[in-house]
Amino acid sequence: MKPINDGHVAKPGLAVVEVAAADDETAFAIQELLATRWAIAPADRTTHEPGEPGVRLRCYLDMRQPAP
């Protein structure tokens, strides 16, 4: 995954959430759960690092805004 950009966490209430899960279905379920509470910039795919277990998903969260 690319490094986290300073702009993504520049203000209080902004966060980068990285999910490690066994499979895509679980990772996207976690993302959907976060989206029910806060505004997020969702990921559209997971990544898999060769030699590492499971998948990873990164989304950007704005706790200053409630979910739409």
GROMACS .gro file of N, CA, C and O in nm:
model
  272
    1MET      N    1   0.084  -0.118   0.000
    1MET     CA    2   0.000   0.000   0.000
    1MET      C    3   0.088   0.124   0.000
    1MET      O    4   0.198   0.123   0.054
    2LYS      N    5   0.035   0.229  -0.058
    2LYS     CA    6   0.108   0.355  -0.061
    2LYS      C    7   0.116   0.414   0.079
    2LYS      O    8   0.031   0.387   0.164
    3PRO      N    9   0.217   0.498   0.105
    3PRO     CA   10   0.226   0.564   0.235
    3PRO      C   11   0.105   0.656   0.257
    3PRO      O   12   0.044   0.705   0.162
    4ILE      N   13   0.073   0.680   0.383
    4ILE     CA   14  -0.036   0.768   0.419
    4ILE      C   15   0.007   0.912   0.395
    4ILE      O   16   0.115   0.954   0.437
    5ASN      N   17  -0.076   0.990   0.327
    5ASN     CA   18  -0.051   1.128   0.296
    5ASN      C   19  -0.086   1.216   0.416
    5ASN      O   20  -0.191   1.196   0.479
    6ASP      N   21  -0.001   1.314   0.448
    6ASP     CA   22  -0.026   1.404   0.561
    6ASP      C   23  -0.163   1.471   0.552
    6ASP      O   24  -0.228   1.496   0.653
    7GLY      N   25  -0.209   1.501   0.432
    7GLY     CA   26  -0.338   1.566   0.414
    7GLY      C   27  -0.455   1.482   0.461
    7GLY      O   28  -0.559   1.536   0.498
    8HIS      N   29  -0.439   1.351   0.462
    8HIS     CA   30  -0.549   1.263   0.505
    8HIS      C   31  -0.571   1.267   0.655
    8HIS      O   32  -0.676   1.224   0.704
    9VAL      N   33  -0.474   1.315   0.731
    9VAL     CA   34  -0.487   1.321   0.877
    9VAL      C   35  -0.448   1.459   0.929
    9VAL      O   36  -0.405   1.474   1.043
   10ALA      N   37  -0.467   1.562   0.846
   10ALA     CA   38  -0.420   1.696   0.878
   10ALA      C   39  -0.501   1.766   0.987
   10ALA      O   40  -0.451   1.859   1.050
   11LYS      N   41  -0.624   1.724   1.012
   11LYS     CA   42  -0.709   1.791   1.110
   11LYS      C   43  -0.769   1.688   1.206
   11LYS      O   44  -0.785   1.571   1.169
   12PRO      N   45  -0.802   1.731   1.327
   12PRO     CA   46  -0.870   1.639   1.420
   12PRO      C   47  -1.001   1.588   1.357
   12PRO      O   48  -1.073   1.662   1.291
   13GLY      N   49  -1.025   1.461   1.373
   13GLY     CA   50  -1.146   1.400   1.320
   13GLY      C   51  -1.124   1.327   1.188
   13GLY      O   52  -1.212   1.254   1.143
   14LEU      N   53  -1.008   1.346   1.126
   14LEU     CA   54  -0.976   1.274   1.003
   14LEU      C   55  -0.890   1.153   1.038
   14LEU      O   56  -0.802   1.163   1.123
   15ALA      N   57  -0.915   1.041   0.973
   15ALA     CA   58  -0.839   0.920   1.003
   15ALA      C   59  -0.825   0.833   0.880
   15ALA      O   60  -0.909   0.837   0.789
   16VAL      N   61  -0.721   0.757   0.879
   16VAL     CA   62  -0.701   0.653   0.777
   16VAL      C   63  -0.721   0.521   0.850
   16VAL      O   64  -0.657   0.495   0.951
   17VAL      N   65  -0.812   0.440   0.798
   17VAL     CA   66  -0.841   0.311   0.861
   17VAL      C   67  -0.793   0.202   0.768
   17VAL      O   68  -0.833   0.196   0.651
   18GLU      N   69  -0.705   0.118   0.818
   18GLU     CA   70  -0.656   0.006   0.740
   18GLU      C   71  -0.708  -0.121   0.805
   18GLU      O   72  -0.683  -0.147   0.922
   19VAL      N   73  -0.780  -0.199   0.727
   19VAL     CA   74  -0.841  -0.323   0.775
   19VAL      C   75  -0.761  -0.440   0.722
   19VAL      O   76  -0.732  -0.447   0.602
   20ALA      N   77  -0.724  -0.531   0.809
   20ALA     CA   78  -0.665  -0.658   0.770
   20ALA      C   79  -0.769  -0.765   0.799
   20ALA      O   80  -0.822  -0.772   0.910
   21ALA      N   81  -0.802  -0.845   0.698
   21ALA     CA   82  -0.907  -0.945   0.714
   21ALA      C   83  -0.871  -1.072   0.637
   21ALA      O   84  -0.783  -1.070   0.551
   22ALA      N   85  -0.941  -1.178   0.669
   22ALA     CA   86  -0.915  -1.306   0.604
   22ALA      C   87  -0.955  -1.306   0.457
   22ALA      O   88  -0.893  -1.373   0.375
   23ASP      N   89  -1.061  -1.228   0.423
   23ASP     CA   90  -1.110  -1.229   0.285
   23ASP      C   91  -1.175  -1.095   0.250
   23ASP      O   92  -1.198  -1.011   0.336
   24ASP      N   93  -1.204  -1.078   0.120
   24ASP     CA   94  -1.266  -0.955   0.072
   24ASP      C   95  -1.399  -0.927   0.141
   24ASP      O   96  -1.429  -0.814   0.179
   25GLU      N   97  -1.481  -1.030   0.152
   25GLU     CA   98  -1.615  -1.014   0.210
   25GLU      C   99  -1.607  -0.953   0.350
   25GLU      O  100  -1.683  -0.861   0.383
   26THR      N  101  -1.517  -1.001   0.432
   26THR     CA  102  -1.502  -0.950   0.568
   26THR      C  103  -1.452  -0.806   0.567
   26THR      O  104  -1.503  -0.720   0.639
   27ALA      N  105  -1.353  -0.777   0.484
   27ALA     CA  106  -1.297  -0.641   0.477
   27ALA      C  107  -1.404  -0.541   0.434
   27ALA      O  108  -1.416  -0.433   0.494
   28PHE      N  109  -1.483  -0.574   0.333
   28PHE     CA  110  -1.587  -0.483   0.288
   28PHE      C  111  -1.700  -0.470   0.389
   28PHE      O  112  -1.763  -0.364   0.400
   29ALA      N  113  -1.728  -0.574   0.465
   29ALA     CA  114  -1.829  -0.566   0.571
   29ALA      C  115  -1.786  -0.466   0.679
   29ALA      O  116  -1.868  -0.388   0.728
   30ILE      N  117  -1.658  -0.466   0.714
   30ILE     CA  118  -1.607  -0.369   0.811
   30ILE      C  119  -1.621  -0.228   0.756
   30ILE      O  120  -1.664  -0.135   0.825
   31GLN      N  121  -1.585  -0.210   0.629
   31GLN     CA  122  -1.597  -0.078   0.567
   31GLN      C  123  -1.743  -0.030   0.569
   31GLN      O  124  -1.771   0.086   0.601
   32GLU      N  125  -1.837  -0.119   0.536
   32GLU     CA  126  -1.979  -0.083   0.539
   32GLU      C  127  -2.024  -0.045   0.679
   32GLU      O  128  -2.103   0.048   0.696
   33LEU      N  129  -1.973  -0.115   0.778
   33LEU     CA  130  -2.007  -0.083   0.917
   33LEU      C  131  -1.960   0.058   0.953
   33LEU      O  132  -2.033   0.136   1.014
   34LEU      N  133  -1.839   0.094   0.914
   34LEU     CA  134  -1.788   0.229   0.939
   34LEU      C  135  -1.873   0.333   0.867
   34LEU      O  136  -1.900   0.441   0.921
   35ALA      N  137  -1.917   0.302   0.745
   35ALA     CA  138  -1.995   0.396   0.665
   35ALA      C  139  -2.134   0.422   0.723
   35ALA      O  140  -2.195   0.523   0.690
   36THR      N  141  -2.182   0.335   0.810
   36THR     CA  142  -2.313   0.360   0.872
   36THR      C  143  -2.304   0.467   0.979
   36THR      O  144  -2.405   0.523   1.020
   37ARG      N  145  -2.183   0.498   1.024
   37ARG     CA  146  -2.166   0.594   1.134
   37ARG      C  147  -2.101   0.725   1.091
   37ARG      O  148  -2.133   0.830   1.143
   38TRP      N  149  -2.004   0.718   0.999
   38TRP     CA  150  -1.928   0.836   0.959
   38TRP      C  151  -1.918   0.845   0.807
   38TRP      O  152  -1.934   0.746   0.737
   39ALA      N  153  -1.883   0.963   0.762
   39ALA     CA  154  -1.856   0.983   0.619
   39ALA      C  155  -1.721   0.918   0.589
   39ALA      O  156  -1.625   0.936   0.664
   40ILE      N  157  -1.714   0.841   0.482
   40ILE     CA  158  -1.588   0.778   0.444
   40ILE      C  159  -1.565   0.793   0.294
   40ILE      O  160  -1.659   0.815   0.218
   41ALA      N  161  -1.440   0.784   0.257
   41ALA     CA  162  -1.403   0.768   0.116
   41ALA      C  163  -1.372   0.619   0.104
   41ALA      O  164  -1.267   0.572   0.148
   42PRO      N  165  -1.467   0.542   0.050
   42PRO     CA  166  -1.452   0.397   0.051
   42PRO      C  167  -1.350   0.346  -0.050
   42PRO      O  168  -1.323   0.409  -0.151
   43ALA      N  169  -1.296   0.231  -0.018
   43ALA     CA  170  -1.207   0.160  -0.111
   43ALA      C  171  -1.294   0.074  -0.201
   43ALA      O  172  -1.399   0.025  -0.159
   44ASP      N  173  -1.251   0.056  -0.325
   44ASP     CA  174  -1.328  -0.028  -0.416
   44ASP      C  175  -1.264  -0.164  -0.438
   44ASP      O  176  -1.319  -0.250  -0.506
   45ARG      N  177  -1.145  -0.184  -0.376
   45ARG     CA  178  -1.080  -0.315  -0.388
   45ARG      C  179  -0.988  -0.336  -0.268
   45ARG      O  180  -0.951  -0.243  -0.199
   46THR      N  181  -0.954  -0.459  -0.246
   46THR     CA  182  -0.859  -0.494  -0.142
   46THR      C  183  -0.724  -0.521  -0.207
   46THR      O  184  -0.715  -0.532  -0.329
   47THR      N  185  -0.621  -0.531  -0.125
   47THR     CA  186  -0.489  -0.569  -0.175
   47THR      C  187  -0.442  -0.692  -0.101
   47THR      O  188  -0.486  -0.719   0.011
   48HIS      N  189  -0.354  -0.765  -0.165
   48HIS     CA  190  -0.295  -0.883  -0.104
   48HIS      C  191  -0.144  -0.878  -0.128
   48HIS      O  192  -0.100  -0.866  -0.242
   49GLU      N  193  -0.068  -0.884  -0.021
   49GLU     CA  194   0.078  -0.885  -0.030
   49GLU      C  195   0.123  -1.030  -0.039
   49GLU      O  196   0.087  -1.111   0.048
   50PRO      N  197   0.199  -1.066  -0.140
   50PRO     CA  198   0.249  -1.204  -0.150
   50PRO      C  199   0.323  -1.246  -0.023
   50PRO      O  200   0.402  -1.168   0.032
   51GLY      N  201   0.292  -1.363   0.024
   51GLY     CA  202   0.355  -1.415   0.144
   51GLY      C  203   0.289  -1.372   0.274
   51GLY      O  204   0.324  -1.420   0.381
   52GLU      N  205   0.194  -1.278   0.266
   52GLU     CA  206   0.120  -1.233   0.384
   52GLU      C  207  -0.018  -1.297   0.384
   52GLU      O  208  -0.078  -1.316   0.278
   53PRO      N  209  -0.072  -1.327   0.502
   53PRO     CA  210  -0.206  -1.385   0.506
   53PRO      C  211  -0.314  -1.280   0.482
   53PRO      O  212  -0.295  -1.162   0.513
   54GLY      N  213  -0.425  -1.322   0.426
   54GLY     CA  214  -0.542  -1.236   0.413
   54GLY      C  215  -0.527  -1.121   0.315
   54GLY      O  216  -0.441  -1.120   0.229
   55VAL      N  217  -0.617  -1.024   0.331
   55VAL     CA  218  -0.621  -0.905   0.246
   55VAL      C  219  -0.621  -0.780   0.332
   55VAL      O  220  -0.647  -0.785   0.452
   56ARG      N  221  -0.593  -0.667   0.268
   56ARG     CA  222  -0.597  -0.537   0.336
   56ARG      C  223  -0.685  -0.443   0.255
   56ARG      O  224  -0.694  -0.451   0.134
   57LEU      N  225  -0.749  -0.352   0.328
   57LEU     CA  226  -0.834  -0.252   0.268
   57LEU      C  227  -0.808  -0.122   0.343
   57LEU      O  228  -0.799  -0.122   0.467
   58ARG      N  229  -0.795  -0.012   0.271
   58ARG     CA  230  -0.773   0.118   0.335
   58ARG      C  231  -0.884   0.212   0.293
   58ARG      O  232  -0.913   0.227   0.175
   59CYS      N  233  -0.948   0.276   0.393
   59CYS     CA  234  -1.047   0.378   0.364
   59CYS      C  235  -1.016   0.501   0.449
   59CYS      O  236  -0.942   0.494   0.546
   60TYR      N  237  -1.073   0.612   0.407
   60TYR     CA  238  -1.047   0.740   0.472
   60TYR      C  239  -1.175   0.785   0.541
   60TYR      O  240  -1.281   0.788   0.481
   61LEU      N  241  -1.162   0.819   0.669
   61LEU     CA  242  -1.277   0.845   0.755
   61LEU      C  243  -1.277   0.988   0.799
   61LEU      O  244  -1.173   1.044   0.833
   62ASP      N  245  -1.396   1.051   0.799
   62ASP     CA  246  -1.413   1.186   0.849
   62ASP      C  247  -1.515   1.182   0.961
   62ASP      O  248  -1.635   1.178   0.937
   63MET      N  249  -1.466   1.180   1.085
   63MET     CA  250  -1.555   1.171   1.201
   63MET      C  251  -1.628   1.302   1.228
   63MET      O  252  -1.720   1.305   1.309
   64ARG      N  253  -1.591   1.408   1.159
   64ARG     CA  254  -1.657   1.537   1.177
   64ARG      C  255  -1.792   1.539   1.107
   64ARG      O  256  -1.876   1.625   1.135
   65GLN      N  257  -1.814   1.447   1.014
   65GLN     CA  258  -1.939   1.442   0.938
   65GLN      C  259  -2.011   1.310   0.964
   65GLN      O  260  -1.950   1.204   0.952
   66PRO      N  261  -2.138   1.317   0.999
   66PRO     CA  262  -2.213   1.192   1.015
   66PRO      C  263  -2.236   1.126   0.880
   66PRO      O  264  -2.224   1.190   0.776
   67ALA      N  265  -2.271   1.001   0.885
   67ALA     CA  266  -2.300   0.927   0.761
   67ALA      C  267  -2.419   0.992   0.692
   67ALA      O  268  -2.510   1.044   0.758
   68PRO      N  269  -2.420   0.992   0.559
   68PRO     CA  270  -2.532   1.052   0.485
   68PRO      C  271  -2.661   0.976   0.505
   68PRO      O  272  -2.665   0.863   0.541
   0.00000   0.00000   0.00000
